[in-house]
């Protein structure tokens, strides 16, 4: 494990036990939160009701769940962080080209659903924005490719072990 500076702003979280396969559980470092999401330093977005606060990997903190394996990407991003520019983007992240875990599938589905719901409300009002629709179409295509890859890996018994 990398030496991460201990600060009061360092909080780890992971999926609740039993929510995803154990090999998909990683202890991430929280970068930002909202009412519905928590964003890790590795740039992933999680539903806030699907995660729990946990101890730092390799340590025990009274009152917190023991940590699963550390997310190496979070550890590296946090260790080399630039406080002025955390990995949180001003606009919502797009669909990732690779989907390796069930939580990434859920996040991608939520992003697509939100985009489709928005268009479902706009189209009947006559608000047809071809740029917005084109972007949504591109996101659907990226999701389809990533989903096919995920299904193929899962079907071959390949361990999908990235956080």
PDB file of C-alpha atoms in Angstrom:
ATOM      1  CA  UNK A   1       0.000   0.000   0.000  1.00  0.00           C
ATOM      2  CA  UNK A   2       1.244   3.509  -0.802  1.00  0.00           C
ATOM      3  CA  UNK A   3       1.936   5.835   2.060  1.00  0.00           C
ATOM      4  CA  UNK A   4      -0.999   8.203   2.027  1.00  0.00           C
ATOM      5  CA  UNK A   5      -0.859  11.279   4.222  1.00  0.00           C
ATOM      6  CA  UNK A   6      -3.271  10.950   7.109  1.00  0.00           C
ATOM      7  CA  UNK A   7      -5.516  13.997   7.198  1.00  0.00           C
ATOM      8  CA  UNK A   8      -8.900  14.675   8.654  1.00  0.00           C
ATOM      9  CA  UNK A   9     -10.255  14.974   5.101  1.00  0.00           C
ATOM     10  CA  UNK A  10      -9.273  11.412   4.158  1.00  0.00           C
ATOM     11  CA  UNK A  11     -12.312   9.145   4.354  1.00  0.00           C
ATOM     12  CA  UNK A  12     -12.516   5.671   2.860  1.00  0.00           C
ATOM     13  CA  UNK A  13     -15.667   3.953   1.638  1.00  0.00           C
ATOM     14  CA  UNK A  14     -16.629   0.681  -0.027  1.00  0.00           C
ATOM     15  CA  UNK A  15     -19.711  -1.148  -1.248  1.00  0.00           C
ATOM     16  CA  UNK A  16     -21.821  -2.702   1.479  1.00  0.00           C
ATOM     17  CA  UNK A  17     -20.952  -6.348   2.125  1.00  0.00           C
ATOM     18  CA  UNK A  18     -23.054  -8.601  -0.089  1.00  0.00           C
ATOM     19  CA  UNK A  19     -24.075  -5.861  -2.550  1.00  0.00           C
ATOM     20  CA  UNK A  20     -21.441  -6.841  -5.127  1.00  0.00           C
ATOM     21  CA  UNK A  21     -19.203  -9.908  -5.377  1.00  0.00           C
ATOM     22  CA  UNK A  22     -16.342  -9.742  -2.895  1.00  0.00           C
ATOM     23  CA  UNK A  23     -13.761  -9.445  -5.663  1.00  0.00           C
ATOM     24  CA  UNK A  24     -15.480  -6.186  -6.711  1.00  0.00           C
ATOM     25  CA  UNK A  25     -15.203  -4.567  -3.278  1.00  0.00           C
ATOM     26  CA  UNK A  26     -12.453  -1.983  -2.954  1.00  0.00           C
ATOM     27  CA  UNK A  27     -11.814   0.677  -0.347  1.00  0.00           C
ATOM     28  CA  UNK A  28     -11.884   4.015  -2.175  1.00  0.00           C
ATOM     29  CA  UNK A  29     -10.888   7.451  -0.921  1.00  0.00           C
ATOM     30  CA  UNK A  30     -13.766   9.913  -0.935  1.00  0.00           C
ATOM     31  CA  UNK A  31     -13.159  13.027  -3.009  1.00  0.00           C
ATOM     32  CA  UNK A  32     -16.618  14.608  -3.107  1.00  0.00           C
ATOM     33  CA  UNK A  33     -20.208  13.838  -2.132  1.00  0.00           C
ATOM     34  CA  UNK A  34     -23.680  15.027  -2.956  1.00  0.00           C
ATOM     35  CA  UNK A  35     -27.102  14.032  -1.668  1.00  0.00           C
ATOM     36  CA  UNK A  36     -27.131  10.979  -3.955  1.00  0.00           C
ATOM     37  CA  UNK A  37     -23.529  10.207  -4.998  1.00  0.00           C
ATOM     38  CA  UNK A  38     -20.039   9.846  -3.628  1.00  0.00           C
ATOM     39  CA  UNK A  39     -17.097  10.365  -5.972  1.00  0.00           C
ATOM     40  CA  UNK A  40     -13.782   8.654  -5.365  1.00  0.00           C
ATOM     41  CA  UNK A  41     -10.307   9.976  -6.087  1.00  0.00           C
ATOM     42  CA  UNK A  42     -10.108   7.451  -8.950  1.00  0.00           C
ATOM     43  CA  UNK A  43     -12.993   9.384 -10.550  1.00  0.00           C
ATOM     44  CA  UNK A  44     -15.765   6.796 -10.114  1.00  0.00           C
ATOM     45  CA  UNK A  45     -19.254   7.818  -9.002  1.00  0.00           C
ATOM     46  CA  UNK A  46     -21.208   5.598  -6.575  1.00  0.00           C
ATOM     47  CA  UNK A  47     -24.767   5.712  -5.292  1.00  0.00           C
ATOM     48  CA  UNK A  48     -24.491   6.964  -1.714  1.00  0.00           C
ATOM     49  CA  UNK A  49     -26.950   4.346  -0.419  1.00  0.00           C
ATOM     50  CA  UNK A  50     -24.780   1.511  -1.819  1.00  0.00           C
ATOM     51  CA  UNK A  51     -21.613   2.333   0.117  1.00  0.00           C
ATOM     52  CA  UNK A  52     -20.420   2.439   3.698  1.00  0.00           C
ATOM     53  CA  UNK A  53     -17.626   4.343   5.358  1.00  0.00           C
ATOM     54  CA  UNK A  54     -14.736   2.039   6.244  1.00  0.00           C
ATOM     55  CA  UNK A  55     -11.327   2.050   7.871  1.00  0.00           C
ATOM     56  CA  UNK A  56      -8.219   2.841   5.889  1.00  0.00           C
ATOM     57  CA  UNK A  57      -6.942  -0.427   4.363  1.00  0.00           C
ATOM     58  CA  UNK A  58      -4.534  -2.148   6.727  1.00  0.00           C
ATOM     59  CA  UNK A  59      -5.845  -0.347   9.808  1.00  0.00           C
ATOM     60  CA  UNK A  60      -8.731  -0.756  12.211  1.00  0.00           C
ATOM     61  CA  UNK A  61     -10.853   2.213  13.199  1.00  0.00           C
ATOM     62  CA  UNK A  62     -13.419   1.737  15.969  1.00  0.00           C
ATOM     63  CA  UNK A  63     -16.949   2.200  14.673  1.00  0.00           C
ATOM     64  CA  UNK A  64     -16.017   1.691  11.004  1.00  0.00           C
ATOM     65  CA  UNK A  65     -16.224  -1.433   8.873  1.00  0.00           C
ATOM     66  CA  UNK A  66     -12.936  -3.178   8.089  1.00  0.00           C
ATOM     67  CA  UNK A  67     -11.719  -2.187   4.644  1.00  0.00           C
ATOM     68  CA  UNK A  68     -11.718  -4.435   1.618  1.00  0.00           C
ATOM     69  CA  UNK A  69      -8.715  -4.271  -0.712  1.00  0.00           C
ATOM     70  CA  UNK A  70      -7.477  -0.780  -1.449  1.00  0.00           C
ATOM     71  CA  UNK A  71      -8.237   0.907  -4.747  1.00  0.00           C
ATOM     72  CA  UNK A  72      -4.740   1.532  -6.062  1.00  0.00           C
ATOM     73  CA  UNK A  73      -5.998   4.210  -8.455  1.00  0.00           C
ATOM     74  CA  UNK A  74      -7.461   6.188  -5.531  1.00  0.00           C
ATOM     75  CA  UNK A  75      -4.278   5.822  -3.510  1.00  0.00           C
ATOM     76  CA  UNK A  76      -2.109   7.077  -6.377  1.00  0.00           C
ATOM     77  CA  UNK A  77      -4.449   9.952  -7.302  1.00  0.00           C
ATOM     78  CA  UNK A  78      -4.660  11.024  -3.667  1.00  0.00           C
ATOM     79  CA  UNK A  79      -0.908  10.721  -3.047  1.00  0.00           C
ATOM     80  CA  UNK A  80      -0.178  12.932  -6.058  1.00  0.00           C
ATOM     81  CA  UNK A  81      -3.189  15.186  -5.701  1.00  0.00           C
ATOM     82  CA  UNK A  82      -3.225  18.801  -6.709  1.00  0.00           C
ATOM     83  CA  UNK A  83      -5.577  20.402  -4.188  1.00  0.00           C
ATOM     84  CA  UNK A  84      -6.616  23.060  -6.707  1.00  0.00           C
ATOM     85  CA  UNK A  85      -7.791  20.471  -9.222  1.00  0.00           C
ATOM     86  CA  UNK A  86      -9.461  17.374  -7.725  1.00  0.00           C
ATOM     87  CA  UNK A  87     -10.677  14.738 -10.194  1.00  0.00           C
ATOM     88  CA  UNK A  88     -14.267  15.971 -10.010  1.00  0.00           C
ATOM     89  CA  UNK A  89     -15.491  17.350 -13.314  1.00  0.00           C
ATOM     90  CA  UNK A  90     -17.897  20.267 -13.635  1.00  0.00           C
ATOM     91  CA  UNK A  91     -20.094  18.279 -16.001  1.00  0.00           C
ATOM     92  CA  UNK A  92     -21.241  14.722 -15.282  1.00  0.00           C
ATOM     93  CA  UNK A  93     -18.818  12.067 -16.465  1.00  0.00           C
ATOM     94  CA  UNK A  94     -19.679  10.127 -19.579  1.00  0.00           C
ATOM     95  CA  UNK A  95     -20.052   6.411 -20.008  1.00  0.00           C
ATOM     96  CA  UNK A  96     -16.655   4.698 -19.547  1.00  0.00           C
ATOM     97  CA  UNK A  97     -15.233   2.824 -22.527  1.00  0.00           C
ATOM     98  CA  UNK A  98     -14.510  -0.112 -20.191  1.00  0.00           C
ATOM     99  CA  UNK A  99     -16.975  -1.489 -17.695  1.00  0.00           C
ATOM    100  CA  UNK A 100     -15.316  -3.945 -15.327  1.00  0.00           C
ATOM    101  CA  UNK A 101     -17.543  -4.092 -12.255  1.00  0.00           C
ATOM    102  CA  UNK A 102     -21.245  -4.286 -11.452  1.00  0.00           C
ATOM    103  CA  UNK A 103     -21.058  -0.816  -9.858  1.00  0.00           C
ATOM    104  CA  UNK A 104     -19.775   0.627 -13.131  1.00  0.00           C
ATOM    105  CA  UNK A 105     -22.711  -1.005 -14.950  1.00  0.00           C
ATOM    106  CA  UNK A 106     -25.114   0.557 -12.439  1.00  0.00           C
ATOM    107  CA  UNK A 107     -23.497   3.988 -12.767  1.00  0.00           C
ATOM    108  CA  UNK A 108     -23.623   3.811 -16.572  1.00  0.00           C
ATOM    109  CA  UNK A 109     -27.270   2.731 -16.528  1.00  0.00           C
ATOM    110  CA  UNK A 110     -28.124   5.639 -14.196  1.00  0.00           C
ATOM    111  CA  UNK A 111     -26.332   8.106 -16.500  1.00  0.00           C
ATOM    112  CA  UNK A 112     -28.170   6.791 -19.562  1.00  0.00           C
ATOM    113  CA  UNK A 113     -31.502   6.742 -17.754  1.00  0.00           C
ATOM    114  CA  UNK A 114     -31.024  10.365 -16.675  1.00  0.00           C
ATOM    115  CA  UNK A 115     -30.199  11.397 -20.256  1.00  0.00           C
ATOM    116  CA  UNK A 116     -33.118   9.480 -21.722  1.00  0.00           C
ATOM    117  CA  UNK A 117     -35.504  10.829 -19.064  1.00  0.00           C
ATOM    118  CA  UNK A 118     -34.409  14.372 -19.913  1.00  0.00           C
ATOM    119  CA  UNK A 119     -35.085  13.801 -23.620  1.00  0.00           C
ATOM    120  CA  UNK A 120     -38.428  12.174 -22.809  1.00  0.00           C
ATOM    121  CA  UNK A 121     -39.473  15.458 -21.190  1.00  0.00           C
ATOM    122  CA  UNK A 122     -37.947  17.744 -23.850  1.00  0.00           C
ATOM    123  CA  UNK A 123     -39.122  16.102 -27.086  1.00  0.00           C
ATOM    124  CA  UNK A 124     -42.882  16.489 -26.462  1.00  0.00           C
ATOM    125  CA  UNK A 125     -42.228  20.196 -25.773  1.00  0.00           C
ATOM    126  CA  UNK A 126     -40.584  20.536 -29.181  1.00  0.00           C
ATOM    127  CA  UNK A 127     -37.151  21.101 -27.661  1.00  0.00           C
ATOM    128  CA  UNK A 128     -35.034  19.142 -30.143  1.00  0.00           C
ATOM    129  CA  UNK A 129     -31.363  19.897 -29.615  1.00  0.00           C
ATOM    130  CA  UNK A 130     -29.405  17.904 -32.197  1.00  0.00           C
ATOM    131  CA  UNK A 131     -26.108  18.389 -30.323  1.00  0.00           C
ATOM    132  CA  UNK A 132     -27.619  17.042 -27.108  1.00  0.00           C
ATOM    133  CA  UNK A 133     -29.290  14.139 -28.933  1.00  0.00           C
ATOM    134  CA  UNK A 134     -26.068  13.368 -30.809  1.00  0.00           C
ATOM    135  CA  UNK A 135     -24.127  13.300 -27.542  1.00  0.00           C
ATOM    136  CA  UNK A 136     -26.704  10.950 -26.022  1.00  0.00           C
ATOM    137  CA  UNK A 137     -26.527   8.671 -29.081  1.00  0.00           C
ATOM    138  CA  UNK A 138     -22.731   8.526 -28.722  1.00  0.00           C
ATOM    139  CA  UNK A 139     -23.064   7.628 -25.040  1.00  0.00           C
ATOM    140  CA  UNK A 140     -25.494   4.821 -25.903  1.00  0.00           C
ATOM    141  CA  UNK A 141     -23.015   3.430 -28.451  1.00  0.00           C
ATOM    142  CA  UNK A 142     -20.127   3.557 -25.954  1.00  0.00           C
ATOM    143  CA  UNK A 143     -22.314   1.835 -23.359  1.00  0.00           C
ATOM    144  CA  UNK A 144     -23.310  -0.910 -25.818  1.00  0.00           C
ATOM    145  CA  UNK A 145     -19.649  -1.698 -26.641  1.00  0.00           C
ATOM    146  CA  UNK A 146     -18.615  -1.630 -22.972  1.00  0.00           C
ATOM    147  CA  UNK A 147     -21.576  -3.795 -21.979  1.00  0.00           C
ATOM    148  CA  UNK A 148     -20.755  -6.379 -24.663  1.00  0.00           C
ATOM    149  CA  UNK A 149     -17.152  -6.531 -23.406  1.00  0.00           C
ATOM    150  CA  UNK A 150     -18.318  -6.895 -19.789  1.00  0.00           C
ATOM    151  CA  UNK A 151     -20.750  -9.685 -20.715  1.00  0.00           C
ATOM    152  CA  UNK A 152     -18.098 -11.495 -22.747  1.00  0.00           C
ATOM    153  CA  UNK A 153     -15.600 -11.357 -19.858  1.00  0.00           C
ATOM    154  CA  UNK A 154     -18.227 -12.507 -17.367  1.00  0.00           C
ATOM    155  CA  UNK A 155     -19.254 -15.338 -19.720  1.00  0.00           C
ATOM    156  CA  UNK A 156     -15.677 -16.602 -20.040  1.00  0.00           C
ATOM    157  CA  UNK A 157     -15.295 -16.696 -16.268  1.00  0.00           C
ATOM    158  CA  UNK A 158     -12.708 -13.903 -16.421  1.00  0.00           C
ATOM    159  CA  UNK A 159     -12.312 -12.132 -13.119  1.00  0.00           C
ATOM    160  CA  UNK A 160     -13.541  -8.583 -13.492  1.00  0.00           C
ATOM    161  CA  UNK A 161     -11.448  -7.218 -10.686  1.00  0.00           C
ATOM    162  CA  UNK A 162     -11.011  -3.519 -11.319  1.00  0.00           C
ATOM    163  CA  UNK A 163     -12.719  -1.023  -9.063  1.00  0.00           C
TER     164      UNK A 163
END
